[in-house]
């Protein structure tokens, strides 16, 4: 079976085991699901391990590989316009779907406490990065990191991306022979990191199974019902975003059929949804889709 099918199997089996443990309150099953949780954390840590270096090398290779600073400027404006437009559409859709659906998922104070306790015990990359997000004027100031290495260590991805972009633009202005030395190194590093991601994804079914089983058994059936409404709300929002924003853009810009596009990215979508991993784009890079745009543009926009 294909990888995304195994991921779906892991998701379903983990959900079933967690529900049985929560309903029966069997000490053996509860102990088993909690024993599995470190395996899920290990899987997420393995994915998180390569986030910063992969984003850095791929972004640098894409921007520096453009060479001409005028091309960098044009690409930057188009990329920012695309991301701002799709982000605005996602925000509007998210607020609308949440306003309609989330009132059906009321969470009691006890359940909120359980969620906070689980989040506090989570040492994962996503939680740590979320804690580092600044607000207001501080957000603008910290876009330029005083120490890019510290930004990478702390999981502050946006300042790290800004530094990498500035560094790549400077490299693009170098003579071709010196620029190619840097871009060749970044290309090789990116390929090695993607190879690591593929190795890690071999563990995806087991990792997803462990994550889901532990979470369902820990939170119990009542909280799972509320979480199910939230998950269905997320799926509905994502479905609307894909249907009314991305698919029309794919059809207009790349001239690809909607079904062909969905078939090509379904493995990445399943990985992203089940692990909330920013590395899901490495899970599947079908030539039928990626060949629709120039290679440097793809490399600089993927991160």
PDB file of C-alpha atoms in Angstrom:
ATOM      1  CA  UNK A   1       0.000   0.000   0.000  1.00  0.00           C
ATOM      2  CA  UNK A   2       1.040   3.611  -0.528  1.00  0.00           C
ATOM      3  CA  UNK A   3       2.398   5.696   2.331  1.00  0.00           C
ATOM      4  CA  UNK A   4      -0.696   7.856   2.759  1.00  0.00           C
ATOM      5  CA  UNK A   5      -2.855   4.725   2.999  1.00  0.00           C
ATOM      6  CA  UNK A   6      -0.659   3.419   5.817  1.00  0.00           C
ATOM      7  CA  UNK A   7      -0.946   6.820   7.517  1.00  0.00           C
ATOM      8  CA  UNK A   8      -4.730   6.611   7.320  1.00  0.00           C
ATOM      9  CA  UNK A   9      -4.593   3.079   8.748  1.00  0.00           C
ATOM     10  CA  UNK A  10      -2.413   4.299  11.625  1.00  0.00           C
ATOM     11  CA  UNK A  11      -4.832   7.152  12.273  1.00  0.00           C
ATOM     12  CA  UNK A  12      -7.856   4.848  12.321  1.00  0.00           C
ATOM     13  CA  UNK A  13      -6.256   2.130  14.475  1.00  0.00           C
ATOM     14  CA  UNK A  14      -4.946   4.715  16.944  1.00  0.00           C
ATOM     15  CA  UNK A  15      -8.393   6.281  17.217  1.00  0.00           C
ATOM     16  CA  UNK A  16      -9.997   2.873  17.789  1.00  0.00           C
ATOM     17  CA  UNK A  17      -7.476   1.851  20.471  1.00  0.00           C
ATOM     18  CA  UNK A  18      -7.788   5.176  22.268  1.00  0.00           C
ATOM     19  CA  UNK A  19     -11.585   5.042  22.261  1.00  0.00           C
ATOM     20  CA  UNK A  20     -11.620   1.476  23.590  1.00  0.00           C
ATOM     21  CA  UNK A  21      -9.175   2.428  26.354  1.00  0.00           C
ATOM     22  CA  UNK A  22     -11.190   5.513  27.301  1.00  0.00           C
ATOM     23  CA  UNK A  23     -14.551   3.696  27.294  1.00  0.00           C
ATOM     24  CA  UNK A  24     -13.451   0.581  29.150  1.00  0.00           C
ATOM     25  CA  UNK A  25     -10.941   2.290  31.453  1.00  0.00           C
ATOM     26  CA  UNK A  26      -8.889  -0.900  31.217  1.00  0.00           C
ATOM     27  CA  UNK A  27      -5.651  -0.412  33.178  1.00  0.00           C
ATOM     28  CA  UNK A  28      -3.773  -2.497  30.628  1.00  0.00           C
ATOM     29  CA  UNK A  29      -5.026  -0.506  27.623  1.00  0.00           C
ATOM     30  CA  UNK A  30      -4.540   2.839  29.372  1.00  0.00           C
ATOM     31  CA  UNK A  31      -0.985   1.860  30.280  1.00  0.00           C
ATOM     32  CA  UNK A  32      -0.369   0.748  26.688  1.00  0.00           C
ATOM     33  CA  UNK A  33      -1.609   4.018  25.180  1.00  0.00           C
ATOM     34  CA  UNK A  34       0.503   6.078  27.578  1.00  0.00           C
ATOM     35  CA  UNK A  35       3.514   3.896  26.838  1.00  0.00           C
ATOM     36  CA  UNK A  36       2.985   4.649  23.152  1.00  0.00           C
ATOM     37  CA  UNK A  37       2.982   8.447  23.645  1.00  0.00           C
ATOM     38  CA  UNK A  38       6.813   8.753  23.724  1.00  0.00           C
ATOM     39  CA  UNK A  39       6.914   7.026  20.340  1.00  0.00           C
ATOM     40  CA  UNK A  40       4.618   9.711  18.939  1.00  0.00           C
ATOM     41  CA  UNK A  41       6.711  12.443  20.510  1.00  0.00           C
ATOM     42  CA  UNK A  42       9.856  10.861  19.059  1.00  0.00           C
ATOM     43  CA  UNK A  43       8.299  10.854  15.592  1.00  0.00           C
ATOM     44  CA  UNK A  44       7.324  14.542  15.853  1.00  0.00           C
ATOM     45  CA  UNK A  45      10.792  15.419  17.168  1.00  0.00           C
ATOM     46  CA  UNK A  46      12.401  13.649  14.220  1.00  0.00           C
ATOM     47  CA  UNK A  47      10.292  15.744  11.836  1.00  0.00           C
ATOM     48  CA  UNK A  48      10.959  18.942  13.782  1.00  0.00           C
ATOM     49  CA  UNK A  49      14.688  18.224  13.764  1.00  0.00           C
ATOM     50  CA  UNK A  50      14.990  19.073  10.075  1.00  0.00           C
ATOM     51  CA  UNK A  51      12.508  21.976   9.840  1.00  0.00           C
ATOM     52  CA  UNK A  52      14.964  24.832  10.308  1.00  0.00           C
ATOM     53  CA  UNK A  53      17.847  23.466   8.188  1.00  0.00           C
ATOM     54  CA  UNK A  54      15.538  22.330   5.377  1.00  0.00           C
ATOM     55  CA  UNK A  55      13.695  25.650   5.187  1.00  0.00           C
ATOM     56  CA  UNK A  56      17.000  27.533   5.279  1.00  0.00           C
ATOM     57  CA  UNK A  57      18.808  25.546   2.599  1.00  0.00           C
ATOM     58  CA  UNK A  58      15.800  25.282   0.257  1.00  0.00           C
ATOM     59  CA  UNK A  59      14.977  28.984   0.526  1.00  0.00           C
ATOM     60  CA  UNK A  60      18.597  30.036   0.060  1.00  0.00           C
ATOM     61  CA  UNK A  61      19.067  27.786  -2.974  1.00  0.00           C
ATOM     62  CA  UNK A  62      15.872  29.086  -4.580  1.00  0.00           C
ATOM     63  CA  UNK A  63      16.462  32.812  -4.068  1.00  0.00           C
ATOM     64  CA  UNK A  64      20.227  32.822  -4.663  1.00  0.00           C
ATOM     65  CA  UNK A  65      19.747  30.579  -7.696  1.00  0.00           C
ATOM     66  CA  UNK A  66      17.748  33.306  -9.450  1.00  0.00           C
ATOM     67  CA  UNK A  67      20.963  35.285  -9.917  1.00  0.00           C
ATOM     68  CA  UNK A  68      19.482  38.468 -11.326  1.00  0.00           C
ATOM     69  CA  UNK A  69      18.388  40.809  -8.516  1.00  0.00           C
ATOM     70  CA  UNK A  70      15.569  42.110 -10.708  1.00  0.00           C
ATOM     71  CA  UNK A  71      14.169  38.578 -10.959  1.00  0.00           C
ATOM     72  CA  UNK A  72      14.478  38.271  -7.172  1.00  0.00           C
ATOM     73  CA  UNK A  73      12.451  41.465  -6.734  1.00  0.00           C
ATOM     74  CA  UNK A  74       9.726  40.389  -9.157  1.00  0.00           C
ATOM     75  CA  UNK A  75       9.487  36.951  -7.603  1.00  0.00           C
ATOM     76  CA  UNK A  76       9.372  38.441  -4.110  1.00  0.00           C
ATOM     77  CA  UNK A  77       6.489  40.753  -4.978  1.00  0.00           C
ATOM     78  CA  UNK A  78       4.501  37.988  -6.650  1.00  0.00           C
ATOM     79  CA  UNK A  79       5.153  35.558  -3.806  1.00  0.00           C
ATOM     80  CA  UNK A  80       4.152  38.086  -1.147  1.00  0.00           C
ATOM     81  CA  UNK A  81       1.028  38.975  -3.097  1.00  0.00           C
ATOM     82  CA  UNK A  82       0.091  35.298  -3.367  1.00  0.00           C
ATOM     83  CA  UNK A  83       0.648  34.548   0.306  1.00  0.00           C
ATOM     84  CA  UNK A  84      -1.098  37.718   1.502  1.00  0.00           C
ATOM     85  CA  UNK A  85      -4.092  37.021  -0.731  1.00  0.00           C
ATOM     86  CA  UNK A  86      -4.452  33.363   0.238  1.00  0.00           C
ATOM     87  CA  UNK A  87      -3.843  34.159   3.920  1.00  0.00           C
ATOM     88  CA  UNK A  88      -6.593  36.786   3.885  1.00  0.00           C
ATOM     89  CA  UNK A  89      -8.955  34.316   2.233  1.00  0.00           C
ATOM     90  CA  UNK A  90      -8.030  31.663   4.819  1.00  0.00           C
ATOM     91  CA  UNK A  91      -8.691  34.079   7.701  1.00  0.00           C
ATOM     92  CA  UNK A  92     -12.116  35.046   6.354  1.00  0.00           C
ATOM     93  CA  UNK A  93     -13.102  31.408   5.742  1.00  0.00           C
ATOM     94  CA  UNK A  94     -11.743  30.351   9.141  1.00  0.00           C
ATOM     95  CA  UNK A  95     -13.692  32.989  11.050  1.00  0.00           C
ATOM     96  CA  UNK A  96     -16.872  32.155   9.160  1.00  0.00           C
ATOM     97  CA  UNK A  97     -16.677  28.384   9.606  1.00  0.00           C
ATOM     98  CA  UNK A  98     -15.628  28.714  13.267  1.00  0.00           C
ATOM     99  CA  UNK A  99     -18.539  31.044  14.035  1.00  0.00           C
ATOM    100  CA  UNK A 100     -20.965  28.486  12.604  1.00  0.00           C
ATOM    101  CA  UNK A 101     -19.513  25.254  14.007  1.00  0.00           C
ATOM    102  CA  UNK A 102     -17.541  25.836  17.214  1.00  0.00           C
ATOM    103  CA  UNK A 103     -20.581  26.715  19.384  1.00  0.00           C
ATOM    104  CA  UNK A 104     -21.399  22.989  19.134  1.00  0.00           C
ATOM    105  CA  UNK A 105     -18.063  22.116  20.813  1.00  0.00           C
ATOM    106  CA  UNK A 106     -18.321  23.714  24.237  1.00  0.00           C
ATOM    107  CA  UNK A 107     -15.452  22.715  26.555  1.00  0.00           C
ATOM    108  CA  UNK A 108     -15.842  22.637  30.325  1.00  0.00           C
ATOM    109  CA  UNK A 109     -13.269  24.253  32.649  1.00  0.00           C
ATOM    110  CA  UNK A 110     -12.063  20.776  33.654  1.00  0.00           C
ATOM    111  CA  UNK A 111     -11.451  19.862  30.018  1.00  0.00           C
ATOM    112  CA  UNK A 112      -9.652  23.144  29.433  1.00  0.00           C
ATOM    113  CA  UNK A 113      -7.383  22.348  32.386  1.00  0.00           C
ATOM    114  CA  UNK A 114      -6.640  18.913  30.947  1.00  0.00           C
ATOM    115  CA  UNK A 115      -5.692  20.421  27.580  1.00  0.00           C
ATOM    116  CA  UNK A 116      -3.449  23.038  29.205  1.00  0.00           C
ATOM    117  CA  UNK A 117      -1.732  20.371  31.283  1.00  0.00           C
ATOM    118  CA  UNK A 118      -1.056  18.264  28.201  1.00  0.00           C
ATOM    119  CA  UNK A 119       0.256  21.287  26.310  1.00  0.00           C
ATOM    120  CA  UNK A 120       2.542  22.232  29.195  1.00  0.00           C
ATOM    121  CA  UNK A 121       4.017  18.720  29.164  1.00  0.00           C
ATOM    122  CA  UNK A 122       4.602  18.860  25.401  1.00  0.00           C
ATOM    123  CA  UNK A 123       8.181  19.703  24.440  1.00  0.00           C
ATOM    124  CA  UNK A 124       7.412  19.679  20.741  1.00  0.00           C
ATOM    125  CA  UNK A 125       8.632  22.198  18.191  1.00  0.00           C
ATOM    126  CA  UNK A 126       5.158  23.553  17.350  1.00  0.00           C
ATOM    127  CA  UNK A 127       4.276  24.429  20.950  1.00  0.00           C
ATOM    128  CA  UNK A 128       7.685  25.983  21.596  1.00  0.00           C
ATOM    129  CA  UNK A 129       7.488  28.062  18.422  1.00  0.00           C
ATOM    130  CA  UNK A 130       3.985  29.268  19.289  1.00  0.00           C
ATOM    131  CA  UNK A 131       5.227  30.567  22.635  1.00  0.00           C
ATOM    132  CA  UNK A 132       7.823  32.683  20.834  1.00  0.00           C
ATOM    133  CA  UNK A 133       5.346  34.562  18.606  1.00  0.00           C
ATOM    134  CA  UNK A 134       5.538  38.318  19.417  1.00  0.00           C
ATOM    135  CA  UNK A 135       2.693  40.799  19.018  1.00  0.00           C
ATOM    136  CA  UNK A 136       2.230  44.444  18.041  1.00  0.00           C
ATOM    137  CA  UNK A 137       5.276  46.607  17.371  1.00  0.00           C
ATOM    138  CA  UNK A 138       7.538  43.901  18.779  1.00  0.00           C
ATOM    139  CA  UNK A 139       6.502  41.670  15.877  1.00  0.00           C
ATOM    140  CA  UNK A 140       7.801  44.220  13.336  1.00  0.00           C
ATOM    141  CA  UNK A 141      11.043  44.795  15.248  1.00  0.00           C
ATOM    142  CA  UNK A 142      11.809  41.108  15.669  1.00  0.00           C
ATOM    143  CA  UNK A 143      11.389  40.357  11.974  1.00  0.00           C
ATOM    144  CA  UNK A 144      15.076  41.300  11.781  1.00  0.00           C
ATOM    145  CA  UNK A 145      16.838  38.927  14.200  1.00  0.00           C
ATOM    146  CA  UNK A 146      19.760  40.298  16.204  1.00  0.00           C
ATOM    147  CA  UNK A 147      21.061  36.731  16.277  1.00  0.00           C
ATOM    148  CA  UNK A 148      19.772  34.477  13.476  1.00  0.00           C
ATOM    149  CA  UNK A 149      21.261  31.413  15.145  1.00  0.00           C
ATOM    150  CA  UNK A 150      19.300  32.185  18.312  1.00  0.00           C
ATOM    151  CA  UNK A 151      16.147  32.675  16.224  1.00  0.00           C
ATOM    152  CA  UNK A 152      16.655  29.220  14.715  1.00  0.00           C
ATOM    153  CA  UNK A 153      17.298  27.626  18.117  1.00  0.00           C
ATOM    154  CA  UNK A 154      14.193  29.241  19.602  1.00  0.00           C
ATOM    155  CA  UNK A 155      12.033  28.095  16.692  1.00  0.00           C
ATOM    156  CA  UNK A 156      11.314  31.643  15.487  1.00  0.00           C
ATOM    157  CA  UNK A 157      10.914  30.641  11.870  1.00  0.00           C
ATOM    158  CA  UNK A 158       9.842  33.984  10.392  1.00  0.00           C
ATOM    159  CA  UNK A 159      12.931  35.992  11.529  1.00  0.00           C
ATOM    160  CA  UNK A 160      15.112  33.118  10.352  1.00  0.00           C
ATOM    161  CA  UNK A 161      13.416  33.222   6.940  1.00  0.00           C
ATOM    162  CA  UNK A 162      13.991  36.998   6.742  1.00  0.00           C
ATOM    163  CA  UNK A 163      17.701  36.547   7.496  1.00  0.00           C
ATOM    164  CA  UNK A 164      18.002  33.678   5.007  1.00  0.00           C
ATOM    165  CA  UNK A 165      16.298  35.758   2.322  1.00  0.00           C
ATOM    166  CA  UNK A 166      18.639  38.719   2.908  1.00  0.00           C
ATOM    167  CA  UNK A 167      21.641  36.398   2.813  1.00  0.00           C
ATOM    168  CA  UNK A 168      20.362  34.765  -0.400  1.00  0.00           C
ATOM    169  CA  UNK A 169      19.779  38.149  -2.077  1.00  0.00           C
ATOM    170  CA  UNK A 170      23.358  39.125  -1.192  1.00  0.00           C
ATOM    171  CA  UNK A 171      24.611  35.835  -2.639  1.00  0.00           C
ATOM    172  CA  UNK A 172      22.592  36.446  -5.817  1.00  0.00           C
ATOM    173  CA  UNK A 173      24.593  39.642  -6.352  1.00  0.00           C
ATOM    174  CA  UNK A 174      27.928  37.779  -6.301  1.00  0.00           C
ATOM    175  CA  UNK A 175      29.764  36.727  -9.473  1.00  0.00           C
ATOM    176  CA  UNK A 176      28.312  33.569 -11.000  1.00  0.00           C
ATOM    177  CA  UNK A 177      31.182  31.265 -10.051  1.00  0.00           C
ATOM    178  CA  UNK A 178      31.062  32.243  -6.355  1.00  0.00           C
ATOM    179  CA  UNK A 179      27.275  32.237  -6.276  1.00  0.00           C
ATOM    180  CA  UNK A 180      27.110  28.739  -7.785  1.00  0.00           C
ATOM    181  CA  UNK A 181      29.489  27.435  -5.119  1.00  0.00           C
ATOM    182  CA  UNK A 182      27.022  28.472  -2.437  1.00  0.00           C
ATOM    183  CA  UNK A 183      23.895  27.367  -4.301  1.00  0.00           C
ATOM    184  CA  UNK A 184      25.395  23.963  -5.167  1.00  0.00           C
ATOM    185  CA  UNK A 185      26.188  23.405  -1.490  1.00  0.00           C
ATOM    186  CA  UNK A 186      22.669  24.455  -0.502  1.00  0.00           C
ATOM    187  CA  UNK A 187      21.143  22.161  -3.164  1.00  0.00           C
ATOM    188  CA  UNK A 188      23.118  19.153  -1.937  1.00  0.00           C
ATOM    189  CA  UNK A 189      22.225  19.919   1.691  1.00  0.00           C
ATOM    190  CA  UNK A 190      18.549  20.211   0.754  1.00  0.00           C
ATOM    191  CA  UNK A 191      18.613  16.845  -1.018  1.00  0.00           C
ATOM    192  CA  UNK A 192      20.260  15.213   2.008  1.00  0.00           C
ATOM    193  CA  UNK A 193      17.695  16.717   4.379  1.00  0.00           C
ATOM    194  CA  UNK A 194      14.809  15.586   2.187  1.00  0.00           C
ATOM    195  CA  UNK A 195      16.312  12.092   2.248  1.00  0.00           C
ATOM    196  CA  UNK A 196      16.211  12.231   6.048  1.00  0.00           C
ATOM    197  CA  UNK A 197      12.556  13.317   5.883  1.00  0.00           C
ATOM    198  CA  UNK A 198      11.736  10.329   3.669  1.00  0.00           C
ATOM    199  CA  UNK A 199      13.400   8.017   6.174  1.00  0.00           C
ATOM    200  CA  UNK A 200      11.416   9.586   9.007  1.00  0.00           C
ATOM    201  CA  UNK A 201       8.181   9.245   7.030  1.00  0.00           C
ATOM    202  CA  UNK A 202       8.666   5.487   7.000  1.00  0.00           C
ATOM    203  CA  UNK A 203       7.771   5.716  10.687  1.00  0.00           C
ATOM    204  CA  UNK A 204       4.729   7.921  10.022  1.00  0.00           C
ATOM    205  CA  UNK A 205       2.039   5.208  10.413  1.00  0.00           C
ATOM    206  CA  UNK A 206       3.477   4.116  13.779  1.00  0.00           C
ATOM    207  CA  UNK A 207       4.012   7.719  14.913  1.00  0.00           C
ATOM    208  CA  UNK A 208       0.477   8.789  13.993  1.00  0.00           C
ATOM    209  CA  UNK A 209      -0.934   5.675  15.663  1.00  0.00           C
ATOM    210  CA  UNK A 210       0.943   6.438  18.890  1.00  0.00           C
ATOM    211  CA  UNK A 211      -0.021  10.132  18.908  1.00  0.00           C
ATOM    212  CA  UNK A 212      -3.729   9.523  18.309  1.00  0.00           C
ATOM    213  CA  UNK A 213      -4.070   6.552  20.668  1.00  0.00           C
ATOM    214  CA  UNK A 214      -2.381   8.378  23.534  1.00  0.00           C
ATOM    215  CA  UNK A 215      -4.349  11.584  23.060  1.00  0.00           C
ATOM    216  CA  UNK A 216      -7.758   9.898  22.778  1.00  0.00           C
ATOM    217  CA  UNK A 217      -7.165   7.671  25.823  1.00  0.00           C
ATOM    218  CA  UNK A 218      -5.860  10.589  27.886  1.00  0.00           C
ATOM    219  CA  UNK A 219      -8.614  13.103  27.161  1.00  0.00           C
ATOM    220  CA  UNK A 220     -11.593  10.744  27.349  1.00  0.00           C
ATOM    221  CA  UNK A 221     -14.731  10.419  25.275  1.00  0.00           C
ATOM    222  CA  UNK A 222     -16.405  13.713  26.273  1.00  0.00           C
ATOM    223  CA  UNK A 223     -13.424  15.794  25.287  1.00  0.00           C
ATOM    224  CA  UNK A 224     -12.951  13.738  22.140  1.00  0.00           C
ATOM    225  CA  UNK A 225     -16.489  14.682  21.090  1.00  0.00           C
ATOM    226  CA  UNK A 226     -15.622  18.360  21.422  1.00  0.00           C
ATOM    227  CA  UNK A 227     -12.334  17.802  19.627  1.00  0.00           C
ATOM    228  CA  UNK A 228     -14.181  15.929  16.869  1.00  0.00           C
ATOM    229  CA  UNK A 229     -16.338  18.996  16.233  1.00  0.00           C
ATOM    230  CA  UNK A 230     -13.181  21.111  16.125  1.00  0.00           C
ATOM    231  CA  UNK A 231     -11.472  18.670  13.726  1.00  0.00           C
ATOM    232  CA  UNK A 232     -14.520  18.581  11.454  1.00  0.00           C
ATOM    233  CA  UNK A 233     -14.570  22.387  11.531  1.00  0.00           C
ATOM    234  CA  UNK A 234     -10.927  22.466  10.458  1.00  0.00           C
ATOM    235  CA  UNK A 235     -11.620  19.961   7.682  1.00  0.00           C
ATOM    236  CA  UNK A 236     -14.605  22.009   6.487  1.00  0.00           C
ATOM    237  CA  UNK A 237     -12.542  25.198   6.466  1.00  0.00           C
ATOM    238  CA  UNK A 238      -9.672  23.551   4.625  1.00  0.00           C
ATOM    239  CA  UNK A 239     -12.071  22.006   2.149  1.00  0.00           C
ATOM    240  CA  UNK A 240     -13.632  25.391   1.396  1.00  0.00           C
ATOM    241  CA  UNK A 241     -10.207  27.018   1.077  1.00  0.00           C
ATOM    242  CA  UNK A 242      -9.028  24.370  -1.365  1.00  0.00           C
ATOM    243  CA  UNK A 243     -12.282  24.342  -3.335  1.00  0.00           C
ATOM    244  CA  UNK A 244     -12.876  28.080  -3.738  1.00  0.00           C
ATOM    245  CA  UNK A 245      -9.307  29.437  -3.606  1.00  0.00           C
ATOM    246  CA  UNK A 246      -6.593  26.933  -4.492  1.00  0.00           C
ATOM    247  CA  UNK A 247      -8.294  24.795  -7.130  1.00  0.00           C
ATOM    248  CA  UNK A 248      -9.422  27.810  -9.215  1.00  0.00           C
ATOM    249  CA  UNK A 249      -5.913  29.277  -8.936  1.00  0.00           C
ATOM    250  CA  UNK A 250      -4.361  25.964 -10.002  1.00  0.00           C
ATOM    251  CA  UNK A 251      -6.725  25.749 -12.964  1.00  0.00           C
ATOM    252  CA  UNK A 252      -6.082  29.348 -14.063  1.00  0.00           C
ATOM    253  CA  UNK A 253      -2.336  29.592 -13.455  1.00  0.00           C
ATOM    254  CA  UNK A 254      -0.955  26.088 -14.086  1.00  0.00           C
ATOM    255  CA  UNK A 255      -3.717  24.744 -16.354  1.00  0.00           C
ATOM    256  CA  UNK A 256      -3.859  21.560 -14.284  1.00  0.00           C
ATOM    257  CA  UNK A 257      -7.122  19.720 -13.747  1.00  0.00           C
ATOM    258  CA  UNK A 258      -8.557  19.897 -10.234  1.00  0.00           C
ATOM    259  CA  UNK A 259      -8.695  16.114  -9.769  1.00  0.00           C
ATOM    260  CA  UNK A 260      -5.134  15.689 -11.029  1.00  0.00           C
ATOM    261  CA  UNK A 261      -3.922  18.260  -8.511  1.00  0.00           C
ATOM    262  CA  UNK A 262      -5.821  16.692  -5.599  1.00  0.00           C
ATOM    263  CA  UNK A 263      -4.501  13.234  -6.485  1.00  0.00           C
ATOM    264  CA  UNK A 264      -0.949  14.571  -6.566  1.00  0.00           C
ATOM    265  CA  UNK A 265      -1.025  16.353  -3.197  1.00  0.00           C
ATOM    266  CA  UNK A 266      -3.253  14.025  -1.169  1.00  0.00           C
ATOM    267  CA  UNK A 267      -0.288  12.323   0.578  1.00  0.00           C
ATOM    268  CA  UNK A 268       1.096  15.693   1.618  1.00  0.00           C
ATOM    269  CA  UNK A 269      -2.324  16.849   2.825  1.00  0.00           C
ATOM    270  CA  UNK A 270      -2.804  13.729   4.929  1.00  0.00           C
ATOM    271  CA  UNK A 271       0.656  14.075   6.467  1.00  0.00           C
ATOM    272  CA  UNK A 272       0.109  17.776   7.206  1.00  0.00           C
ATOM    273  CA  UNK A 273      -3.296  17.169   8.798  1.00  0.00           C
ATOM    274  CA  UNK A 274      -2.282  14.186  10.923  1.00  0.00           C
ATOM    275  CA  UNK A 275       1.015  15.611  12.244  1.00  0.00           C
ATOM    276  CA  UNK A 276       0.635  19.424  11.763  1.00  0.00           C
ATOM    277  CA  UNK A 277       4.076  19.158  10.180  1.00  0.00           C
ATOM    278  CA  UNK A 278       5.502  21.961   8.001  1.00  0.00           C
ATOM    279  CA  UNK A 279       7.567  19.350   6.214  1.00  0.00           C
ATOM    280  CA  UNK A 280       4.606  17.731   4.508  1.00  0.00           C
ATOM    281  CA  UNK A 281       5.597  19.231   1.148  1.00  0.00           C
ATOM    282  CA  UNK A 282       8.595  16.879   1.185  1.00  0.00           C
ATOM    283  CA  UNK A 283       6.273  13.887   1.417  1.00  0.00           C
ATOM    284  CA  UNK A 284       5.181  14.171  -2.207  1.00  0.00           C
ATOM    285  CA  UNK A 285       6.642  16.220  -5.023  1.00  0.00           C
ATOM    286  CA  UNK A 286       5.042  14.839  -8.175  1.00  0.00           C
ATOM    287  CA  UNK A 287       6.639  15.987 -11.448  1.00  0.00           C
ATOM    288  CA  UNK A 288       3.195  16.460 -12.990  1.00  0.00           C
ATOM    289  CA  UNK A 289       2.554  19.323 -10.573  1.00  0.00           C
ATOM    290  CA  UNK A 290       6.003  20.724  -9.855  1.00  0.00           C
ATOM    291  CA  UNK A 291       6.898  21.003 -13.530  1.00  0.00           C
ATOM    292  CA  UNK A 292       4.170  23.606 -14.003  1.00  0.00           C
ATOM    293  CA  UNK A 293       6.451  26.403 -12.762  1.00  0.00           C
ATOM    294  CA  UNK A 294      10.149  27.249 -13.206  1.00  0.00           C
ATOM    295  CA  UNK A 295      12.517  25.382 -10.865  1.00  0.00           C
ATOM    296  CA  UNK A 296      13.987  28.442  -9.055  1.00  0.00           C
ATOM    297  CA  UNK A 297      10.491  29.790  -8.414  1.00  0.00           C
ATOM    298  CA  UNK A 298       9.383  26.459  -6.950  1.00  0.00           C
ATOM    299  CA  UNK A 299      12.458  26.225  -4.736  1.00  0.00           C
ATOM    300  CA  UNK A 300      12.112  29.739  -3.352  1.00  0.00           C
ATOM    301  CA  UNK A 301       8.365  29.470  -2.697  1.00  0.00           C
ATOM    302  CA  UNK A 302       8.200  25.963  -1.189  1.00  0.00           C
ATOM    303  CA  UNK A 303       9.512  26.907   2.286  1.00  0.00           C
TER     304      UNK A 303
END
